[in-house]
Amino acid sequence: MSSTNLDQASTHLERRLAVMTLWGLLGSFGMAFLLSGFGTPDWGLGLLGYAFLITAFVAHVLVNHFFDSGFQAGEVALGLVMVGFLALVFVANVLFGGGSSPTKLGLGLAGFLIMGLAIVLYMIIRYGTRGTWNVVHSFWYRKAEY
Amino acid sequence: MNQALTWLLALTALYCAYCVLWGVSSARLGKGPADFLLVGGQLPAWVFGIFATGASFGAWALVGFPSLVMRDGLQFGQLALLAVTVPLTGVLFFKRQWLLSKRHGYVTSGEMLSDYFGGDALRILVVGIALFSAIPYVGLQLSLSGSLMQWLSNGVLPAPFAMWVLTLVVMLYLCLGGLRGAAYVGSLQGLLLCAAMLGLGMLALGHLGGVQAFGTFMEFLSKLGGTAVGDWGNSAQNYNSYLSLPGVVQFTAGIGKENPVAGIWTSAMVLSTCFAFMGIQASPAFSMLAFSCRDAKAFGPQLVWISGAGMGILLLFFGVVSGLGADFLGASAAINVAGLTSLTTLPVLAPGQEGQLYANYLLTLADTSPWFMALLGVCALASIHVMVALFVTTTGTVIVRDVFMRYMTPLADAKQQKFYARCCIAAVTGCALLLATFAPNAQIQLGALALGLSVQLIPALAGVCWLPWITRDGASVGLVAGAFAVLITEPLGGTICRLLGFELPWGRWPWTIHSAGWGIMVNIVFCVVVSWISNYKVELAQRQKYHRIFTETAAMPKNQRFLRPVAWSFTLIWFFFAVGPGAVLGNDLFGAPNAGLAEWIGGIPSLWLWQLVWWALGVMVLWLLAYPMRMASRPSFEQMEVIVHESPG
């Protein structure tokens, strides 16, 4: 490997390390608080869990900015899979879990709302309002073409 | 299998997978031996900051500190000020060692000392210290990891089995990734350590009744202060040993011959133990970690803010709350019997079992939040492994560079060097594991020497970085004399003497001075005297060449040199009052321990408030030395040009 390639590989590895470290810390504690919030159930613990996860997302954005990169395809895919899985678990619990308490339902819906807001806010900050519309619009039309 | 065990196994497996992933990723970067041994001198500042902090404090801060505060009270809590004294060594030595390594390409501290002083005596001594301190110390940590898993699984996972499995994972990722793998994994391990310290304190507060119950907790302490309850009883001033230091010094023969009164943590003991822990950042491991840094900008923030400020508040508040809180929550038999508490949240811990306190706290979560129990358990494993990883990889490097490359295979190519390094890492880990499994008593006796031996390197490092008048003979003789003094003031020395047919008149830590304190005093005396006798002009001129680099790149500007006497006076005053003889003033300056809560200024025990005040002042001392005094600040671009481009000699 040439030295330029090695430097690029090192930088890429360092970025990946920063991302995995912050999600390893904030993500694990966020999920733990979230589980406690749903398990107890308790609004405070659940919202604390969401706060950790949002902080991890914001930190990830900052790392991207520092390393002058964006979200990698693998990271987006993993994020979508995780969110999809959690949503599935939540919906299954509501439908087949023998009655969900108002707190659990509220926490779950709050989670969807917070996640959606976070993504929209990120896109607006990154692309601007018109840019966000263009991205969504072009994605939608590309999908329709297929 | 119950939920708690399932979560514990699942999260431990995830943690192990994470470690191995980074070992593989580091190996696949595919650079040469310099990268494997020293991260190619390109360790990012933020990784250094977290890894160095984690490796400096490790499981002692998370598991050991609260358990000993539970046993001995605030007199042990005085050692929270290690958060200031440990990074002080780094402030003194990191930057200058880093400058020398950038200039001369050193990989180990043995190479640096050999090059600076000439000859191989110090190199060999450094190898000896690295081996004798690292292997038993690592063994102790590995034993703890096995015990922790046994406690958290309620005995389902046998300690030796857990220890072996976890150690093999550690060995794998270190052999694959070297120091880069250790540092990369260490960046998460260090953060998990801090999170767990915070989490333990919050858990203790939660069991005590939350922030609003803090007052009730203080009332308990004030009631305790008015009694003689506790293993150590009351001091000469009739202060409960839980809430006071038992004097400046006690001229007792030492533990095992004549135990001190009202506790062992006199000011002399606290000060000498601080010296012992300062040996961590003076060890060859931390010298190499400093060499591996890409940029000296890492040092200041790590030493002042992360270690000094961050670890300080974690130890002083959360550590003390979890330790003393355990007494209130039922962990102390003496306090329970005296009727000072009716809580039974934690099971009673018999003498010698204090190390189980962390696991007992976590087990209170087993039924309600088993995922949290498992997560905090993994955090404890991380705190153990972060220190193990640094010491194992750097000891392996020392053997490769200072033994193999120096004496056996100086012409080894890149592939051979990496192979030797991997073999050495595996050998060091294996030796520690075998010691922990088959000779635990010997391991404890050897492990007790680790810190005391490491601190004996300080005069040699002081010679390299600050004092050109220290000669090779002075440094070598001082080191050997100091190591001998450490040995004969620890149980191993007594054992050896008995085997030779005579009994030492003293026990462990005579006069309530830690063996490291005895060692460094003897070391300094011999070092100074022998250096004075052996100070030859030719050799002095040779050593001065190295110090010229510091004059050009690390010296203070002339208009700021007035700060020198100010900073050093402040430092000495801090040492005297924070961890030295003046610390006894904290026993009752803010209200006597037996005067009742109403008399306590700040509503907390006087000694605790004293510790908080001097911690804050200690952070200021660190800042003053690191930044205005330029001892840990980043060199300017022009200064770096001098380092990189000026030819040697």
Coordinates of N, CA, C and O in Angstrom, one line a residue, chain A residues 43-114:
Chain A
W43 N -41.8 7.2 32.3 CA -41.5 8.3 31.3 C -40.1 8.8 31.4 O -39.4 9.0 30.4
G44 N -39.7 9.1 32.7 CA -38.4 9.7 32.8 C -37.3 8.9 32.3 O -36.4 9.3 31.5
L45 N -37.3 7.6 32.6 CA -36.2 6.7 32.2 C -36.3 6.5 30.6 O -35.2 6.5 30.0
G46 N -37.5 6.4 30.1 CA -37.6 6.2 28.7 C -37.1 7.4 27.9 O -36.3 7.3 26.9
L47 N -37.5 8.6 28.4 CA -37.1 9.9 27.7 C -35.6 10.0 27.8 O -34.9 10.6 26.9
L48 N -35.0 9.6 29.0 CA -33.5 9.7 29.2 C -32.9 8.8 28.1 O -31.8 9.2 27.6
G49 N -33.5 7.6 27.9 CA -32.9 6.7 26.9 C -32.9 7.4 25.5 O -31.9 7.3 24.8
Y50 N -34.0 8.0 25.2 CA -34.1 8.7 23.9 C -33.0 9.9 23.8 O -32.4 10.1 22.8
A51 N -32.9 10.5 24.9 CA -31.9 11.6 25.0 C -30.5 11.1 24.7 O -29.7 11.7 23.9
F52 N -30.1 10.0 25.3 CA -28.8 9.4 25.0 C -28.7 9.0 23.5 O -27.7 9.3 22.9
L53 N -29.8 8.5 22.9 CA -29.7 8.1 21.5 C -29.6 9.3 20.6 O -28.8 9.3 19.6
I54 N -30.3 10.3 20.9 CA -30.3 11.6 20.1 C -28.9 12.2 20.2 O -28.3 12.7 19.2
T55 N -28.3 12.2 21.5 CA -27.0 12.7 21.7 C -26.0 11.9 20.8 O -25.1 12.5 20.2
A56 N -26.1 10.6 20.8 CA -25.3 9.8 19.9 C -25.4 10.2 18.5 O -24.4 10.3 17.7
F57 N -26.6 10.4 18.0 CA -26.8 10.8 16.6 C -26.1 12.2 16.3 O -25.4 12.3 15.3
V58 N -26.3 13.1 17.2 CA -25.7 14.4 17.1 C -24.2 14.3 17.1 O -23.5 14.9 16.2
A59 N -23.7 13.5 18.0 CA -22.2 13.3 18.0 C -21.7 12.7 16.7 O -20.6 13.0 16.2
H60 N -22.5 11.8 16.2 CA -22.1 11.1 14.9 C -22.1 12.2 13.8 O -21.1 12.2 13.0
V61 N -23.0 13.1 13.8 CA -23.0 14.2 12.8 C -21.8 15.0 12.9 O -21.1 15.4 12.0
L62 N -21.4 15.3 14.2 CA -20.3 16.2 14.4 C -19.0 15.4 14.0 O -18.1 16.1 13.4
V63 N -18.9 14.1 14.2 CA -17.7 13.4 13.8 C -17.6 13.4 12.3 O -16.6 13.6 11.7
N64 N -18.8 13.3 11.6 CA -18.8 13.4 10.1 C -18.3 14.7 9.7 O -17.5 14.8 8.7
H65 N -18.7 15.7 10.4 CA -18.3 17.1 10.0 C -16.8 17.2 10.2 O -16.0 17.8 9.4
F66 N -16.2 16.7 11.3 CA -14.8 16.8 11.6 C -14.0 16.1 10.6 O -12.9 16.5 10.2
F67 N -14.5 14.9 10.2 CA -13.7 14.1 9.2 C -14.1 14.4 7.8 O -13.6 13.7 6.8
D68 N -15.0 15.4 7.6 CA -15.4 15.8 6.3 C -15.9 14.7 5.5 O -15.6 14.4 4.3
S69 N -16.9 14.0 6.1 CA -17.5 12.9 5.4 C -19.0 12.9 5.8 O -19.4 13.7 6.6
G70 N -19.7 12.0 5.2 CA -21.2 11.8 5.5 C -21.4 10.5 6.1 O -20.5 9.7 6.4
F71 N -22.7 10.2 6.3 CA -23.0 8.8 6.7 C -22.7 7.8 5.6 O -23.0 8.0 4.5
Q72 N -22.0 6.7 6.1 CA -21.7 5.7 5.1 C -22.9 4.8 4.8 O -23.8 4.8 5.7
A73 N -22.9 4.2 3.7 CA -24.1 3.4 3.3 C -24.3 2.3 4.4 O -25.5 2.1 4.7
G74 N -23.3 1.7 4.9 CA -23.4 0.7 5.9 C -24.1 1.2 7.1 O -24.9 0.5 7.8
E75 N -23.7 2.4 7.5 CA -24.2 3.0 8.7 C -25.7 3.3 8.6 O -26.5 3.1 9.5
V76 N -26.1 3.8 7.4 CA -27.5 4.1 7.1 C -28.3 2.8 7.2 O -29.4 2.8 7.8
A77 N -27.8 1.8 6.5 CA -28.5 0.5 6.5 C -28.6 0.0 7.9 O -29.7 -0.5 8.2
L78 N -27.6 0.0 8.7 CA -27.7 -0.5 10.0 C -28.7 0.3 10.9 O -29.5 -0.3 11.6
G79 N -28.6 1.6 10.7 CA -29.6 2.4 11.5 C -31.0 2.1 11.1 O -31.9 1.9 11.9
L80 N -31.3 1.9 9.8 CA -32.6 1.6 9.3 C -33.1 0.3 9.8 O -34.2 0.1 10.2
V81 N -32.2 -0.7 9.8 CA -32.5 -2.0 10.3 C -32.9 -2.0 11.7 O -33.9 -2.6 12.2
M82 N -32.0 -1.3 12.5 CA -32.3 -1.2 14.0 C -33.6 -0.6 14.3 O -34.4 -1.1 15.1
V83 N -33.8 0.6 13.6 CA -35.1 1.3 13.9 C -36.3 0.4 13.4 O -37.3 0.3 14.1
G84 N -36.1 -0.2 12.3 CA -37.2 -1.1 11.8 C -37.5 -2.2 12.7 O -38.7 -2.5 13.0
F85 N -36.4 -2.8 13.2 CA -36.6 -3.9 14.2 C -37.3 -3.5 15.5 O -38.2 -4.1 15.9
L86 N -36.8 -2.3 16.0 CA -37.5 -1.8 17.2 C -38.9 -1.5 17.0 O -39.8 -1.7 17.9
A87 N -39.2 -0.9 15.8 CA -40.6 -0.5 15.5 C -41.4 -1.8 15.5 O -42.6 -1.8 16.0
L88 N -40.9 -2.8 14.8 CA -41.6 -4.1 14.7 C -41.9 -4.7 16.1 O -43.0 -5.1 16.3
V89 N -40.9 -4.7 16.9 CA -41.1 -5.2 18.3 C -42.2 -4.4 19.0 O -43.0 -5.0 19.7
F90 N -42.1 -3.1 18.9 CA -43.1 -2.2 19.6 C -44.5 -2.5 19.1 O -45.4 -2.7 19.8
V91 N -44.7 -2.6 17.7 CA -46.0 -2.8 17.2 C -46.5 -4.2 17.6 O -47.7 -4.4 17.9
A92 N -45.6 -5.2 17.5 CA -46.0 -6.5 17.9 C -46.5 -6.6 19.3 O -47.4 -7.3 19.7
N93 N -45.8 -5.9 20.2 CA -46.1 -5.8 21.6 C -47.5 -5.2 21.8 O -48.3 -5.6 22.6
V94 N -47.7 -4.1 21.1 CA -49.0 -3.4 21.2 C -50.2 -4.3 20.7 O -51.2 -4.5 21.4
L95 N -49.9 -5.0 19.6 CA -51.0 -5.8 19.0 C -51.2 -7.1 19.7 O -52.3 -7.5 20.0
F96 N -50.1 -7.8 20.1 CA -50.2 -9.1 20.6 C -49.7 -9.2 22.1 O -49.7 -10.3 22.6
G97 N -49.4 -8.1 22.7 CA -48.8 -8.1 24.0 C -49.8 -8.1 25.1 O -49.4 -8.0 26.3
G98 N -51.0 -8.3 24.8 CA -52.1 -8.4 25.8 C -52.3 -7.1 26.5 O -52.5 -7.0 27.7
G99 N -52.4 -6.0 25.7 CA -52.7 -4.7 26.3 C -51.5 -3.9 26.7 O -50.8 -4.4 27.6
S100 N -51.2 -2.8 26.1 CA -50.0 -2.0 26.5 C -50.5 -0.8 27.4 O -51.5 -0.3 27.2
S101 N -49.7 -0.5 28.4 CA -50.1 0.6 29.2 C -49.9 1.9 28.5 O -49.2 2.0 27.5
P102 N -50.7 2.9 28.9 CA -50.6 4.2 28.2 C -49.2 4.8 28.2 O -48.7 5.4 27.2
T103 N -48.4 4.5 29.3 CA -47.0 5.0 29.3 C -46.2 4.4 28.2 O -45.4 5.0 27.5
K104 N -46.3 3.0 28.1 CA -45.5 2.3 27.0 C -45.9 2.8 25.6 O -45.0 3.1 24.8
L105 N -47.2 3.0 25.4 CA -47.7 3.4 24.1 C -47.2 4.8 23.9 O -46.7 5.1 22.8
G106 N -47.3 5.7 24.9 CA -46.8 7.1 24.7 C -45.3 7.1 24.4 O -44.8 7.9 23.6
L107 N -44.5 6.3 25.2 CA -43.1 6.2 24.9 C -42.8 5.8 23.5 O -41.9 6.4 22.8
G108 N -43.5 4.8 23.1 CA -43.2 4.3 21.7 C -43.5 5.3 20.7 O -42.7 5.6 19.7
L109 N -44.7 6.0 20.8 CA -45.0 7.0 19.8 C -44.1 8.2 19.9 O -43.7 8.8 18.9
A110 N -43.7 8.5 21.1 CA -42.7 9.6 21.3 C -41.4 9.3 20.6 O -40.8 10.1 20.0
G111 N -41.1 8.0 20.6 CA -39.8 7.6 20.0 C -39.9 7.8 18.5 O -39.0 8.3 17.9
F112 N -41.0 7.4 17.9 CA -41.2 7.6 16.4 C -41.1 9.1 16.1 O -40.4 9.5 15.1
L113 N -41.8 9.9 16.9 CA -41.8 11.3 16.7 C -40.4 11.9 16.8 O -40.0 12.7 15.9
I114 N -39.7 11.5 17.8 CA -38.4 12.1 18.1 C -37.4 11.7 16.9 O -36.7 12.5 16.4

